[in-house]
Every structure is written in structure tokens, then in C-alpha cells.
């Protein structure tokens, strides 16, 4: 090969190599720029999603607080409507369904309430409050055996729940199982001596057993803790056995 042609060929190869290198470098720079832009876009999306999530979390918390306040004020229809909005915002939140069920029950929509309690238990089977509220509604409906089952579930999760123990005792008392009722009610007061719901039922349980002195003893304990016993309960007890002095 003539020397000039050889030199030209080498120069062409060098030019081709340099050109290829330049284009490769340019493409790499472009790829890096595009990747950085993509990363910036993704970071922006994640930031916006996080912000939106936090805003929804705050809004959900406000709705739940509003439900509790409305229930406290006895505005159960409004509480049920607000709870439905909270549950719609966060369908997998068990507590939202529990409060919805409680609000529905207090507004007289018991069948719907049972559905919400059941949904809550499926979402979170370890929520003691749900079983307690569920049991309370069953107790009001005079479904005492079913209520006891719910209170038992609540106490498996929260063994020192004085209210659940007292409600269990109330269900037993309604079933005529006064000895068992007394055990549960005394256990409830052992955990909380100011549990006002336990004293009246305990007086009633002793009354039905004909143990009037023990009943008056419970009255004395209630008064010591500044807890009132219903006048009808005291009147019936007085007629059976005058209050000891």
C-alpha cells in the first residue's frame, strides 16, 4: 500500500474513532441529563404523594375526632354520617368502622351497626373496643349469650377492662346466673372501684339471691366513692330489708 494512502487510511480511522467517541460521550451526557431529570421528576412525585398522604392523614384524624365529639354530645346521626366519610377515606381502618357501628346503634340502626362491627373485626380481629361496643349493643337488645361472647373476646385482648367485666356481669345477671354475675362484677370493681355501672347491677344480683345485707354493703361502698344507686333499686331493697344503721 502506498505510503500516502496508508497515512490517509490511518487518519480516517482516527477520525472515525474520535467521532464515535465524541458521539458516545455526547449520548452518555444526554443519558445522564435525562436520568437526572427523571430522578428529579420522581422525587417531586414522591414529595407530592407524601404531602397528599399527610394531608389525608390529618383530615382523617380530624374526622375521627369529630365522630367522638358528636357521640359524646349525643348527636348520633351526625356522628354516623361523619364516620361514614372517615371510613370512605380510609376503608381499611378498623376503628373507623367501630365508631361508625357505635354511632349507628345509638341512632337506632342496629342491624347496620352489627355489619360495621363485623367488618371492623375482619379488618382487625385484635381490637378490644370493637368487641366491647358490639357486646353492649347485644346487651341492650337482650341478646345476653351473644353479648357475653363479645365481652369474652374483648377481655382476651384487654384482661383488665373493668367496663367489659361489668357488662359481662350484667348479662349474667339478666340470665339469672347471679353467683357468676357477682364474681364478674366484683372483679370489675377490683380493677376500677369507681366503675359506676357495676354497683347497681351488683346490688341487684345480691337482691335476687336474698342477700340483702351484702346488697346494702355494696350501696355503702358506692356512696363512699360518691356513686349514686338508682332510687328504684334502693326502694326495692328497703322494702325487702330496711337499711342497717
mmCIF file with all atom_site columns, N, CA and C in Angstrom, residues 23-35:
data_model
loop_
_atom_site.group_PDB
_atom_site.id
_atom_site.type_symbol
_atom_site.label_atom_id
_atom_site.label_alt_id
_atom_site.label_comp_id
_atom_site.label_asym_id
_atom_site.label_entity_id
_atom_site.label_seq_id
_atom_site.pdbx_PDB_ins_code
_atom_site.Cartn_x
_atom_site.Cartn_y
_atom_site.Cartn_z
_atom_site.occupancy
_atom_site.B_iso_or_equiv
_atom_site.pdbx_formal_charge
_atom_site.auth_seq_id
_atom_site.auth_comp_id
_atom_site.auth_asym_id
_atom_site.auth_atom_id
_atom_site.pdbx_PDB_model_num
ATOM 1  N N  . UNK A 1 23 ? -19.501 11.042 19.835 1.00 0.00 ? 23 UNK A N  1
ATOM 2  C CA . UNK A 1 23 ? -20.942 10.756 19.846 1.00 0.00 ? 23 UNK A CA 1
ATOM 3  C C  . UNK A 1 23 ? -21.336 9.922  21.068 1.00 0.00 ? 23 UNK A C  1
ATOM 4  N N  . UNK A 1 24 ? -20.470 8.968  21.425 1.00 0.00 ? 24 UNK A N  1
ATOM 5  C CA . UNK A 1 24 ? -20.752 8.127  22.604 1.00 0.00 ? 24 UNK A CA 1
ATOM 6  C C  . UNK A 1 24 ? -20.771 8.966  23.875 1.00 0.00 ? 24 UNK A C  1
ATOM 7  N N  . UNK A 1 25 ? -19.753 9.867  23.952 1.00 0.00 ? 25 UNK A N  1
ATOM 8  C CA . UNK A 1 25 ? -19.688 10.744 25.125 1.00 0.00 ? 25 UNK A CA 1
ATOM 9  C C  . UNK A 1 25 ? -20.898 11.669 25.184 1.00 0.00 ? 25 UNK A C  1
ATOM 10 N N  . UNK A 1 26 ? -21.278 12.177 24.020 1.00 0.00 ? 26 UNK A N  1
ATOM 11 C CA . UNK A 1 26 ? -22.433 13.073 23.942 1.00 0.00 ? 26 UNK A CA 1
ATOM 12 C C  . UNK A 1 26 ? -23.704 12.348 24.363 1.00 0.00 ? 26 UNK A C  1
ATOM 13 N N  . UNK A 1 27 ? -23.817 11.096 23.875 1.00 0.00 ? 27 UNK A N  1
ATOM 14 C CA . UNK A 1 27 ? -25.000 10.296 24.239 1.00 0.00 ? 27 UNK A CA 1
ATOM 15 C C  . UNK A 1 27 ? -25.031 9.994  25.742 1.00 0.00 ? 27 UNK A C  1
ATOM 16 N N  . UNK A 1 28 ? -23.817 9.711  26.283 1.00 0.00 ? 28 UNK A N  1
ATOM 17 C CA . UNK A 1 28 ? -23.755 9.439  27.728 1.00 0.00 ? 28 UNK A CA 1
ATOM 18 C C  . UNK A 1 28 ? -24.157 10.670 28.533 1.00 0.00 ? 28 UNK A C  1
ATOM 19 N N  . UNK A 1 29 ? -23.699 11.821 28.099 1.00 0.00 ? 29 UNK A N  1
ATOM 20 C CA . UNK A 1 29 ? -24.073 13.070 28.777 1.00 0.00 ? 29 UNK A CA 1
ATOM 21 C C  . UNK A 1 29 ? -25.572 13.281 28.698 1.00 0.00 ? 29 UNK A C  1
ATOM 22 N N  . UNK A 1 30 ? -26.133 12.995 27.520 1.00 0.00 ? 30 UNK A N  1
ATOM 23 C CA . UNK A 1 30 ? -27.576 13.154 27.336 1.00 0.00 ? 30 UNK A CA 1
ATOM 24 C C  . UNK A 1 30 ? -28.347 12.183 28.229 1.00 0.00 ? 30 UNK A C  1
ATOM 25 N N  . UNK A 1 31 ? -27.826 10.948 28.274 1.00 0.00 ? 31 UNK A N  1
ATOM 26 C CA . UNK A 1 31 ? -28.484 9.931  29.128 1.00 0.00 ? 31 UNK A CA 1
ATOM 27 C C  . UNK A 1 31 ? -28.441 10.349 30.600 1.00 0.00 ? 31 UNK A C  1
ATOM 28 N N  . UNK A 1 32 ? -27.288 10.897 31.013 1.00 0.00 ? 32 UNK A N  1
ATOM 29 C CA . UNK A 1 32 ? -27.136 11.336 32.409 1.00 0.00 ? 32 UNK A CA 1
ATOM 30 C C  . UNK A 1 32 ? -28.106 12.472 32.713 1.00 0.00 ? 32 UNK A C  1
ATOM 31 N N  . UNK A 1 33 ? -28.206 13.403 31.752 1.00 0.00 ? 33 UNK A N  1
ATOM 32 C CA . UNK A 1 33 ? -29.134 14.525 31.935 1.00 0.00 ? 33 UNK A CA 1
ATOM 33 C C  . UNK A 1 33 ? -30.582 14.050 32.041 1.00 0.00 ? 33 UNK A C  1
ATOM 34 N N  . UNK A 1 34 ? -30.933 13.104 31.136 1.00 0.00 ? 34 UNK A N  1
ATOM 35 C CA . UNK A 1 34 ? -32.302 12.563 31.148 1.00 0.00 ? 34 UNK A CA 1
ATOM 36 C C  . UNK A 1 34 ? -32.588 11.798 32.443 1.00 0.00 ? 34 UNK A C  1
ATOM 37 N N  . UNK A 1 35 ? -31.569 11.036 32.913 1.00 0.00 ? 35 UNK A N  1
ATOM 38 C CA . UNK A 1 35 ? -31.740 10.278 34.161 1.00 0.00 ? 35 UNK A CA 1
ATOM 39 C C  . UNK A 1 35 ? -31.923 11.223 35.348 1.00 0.00 ? 35 UNK A C  1
#
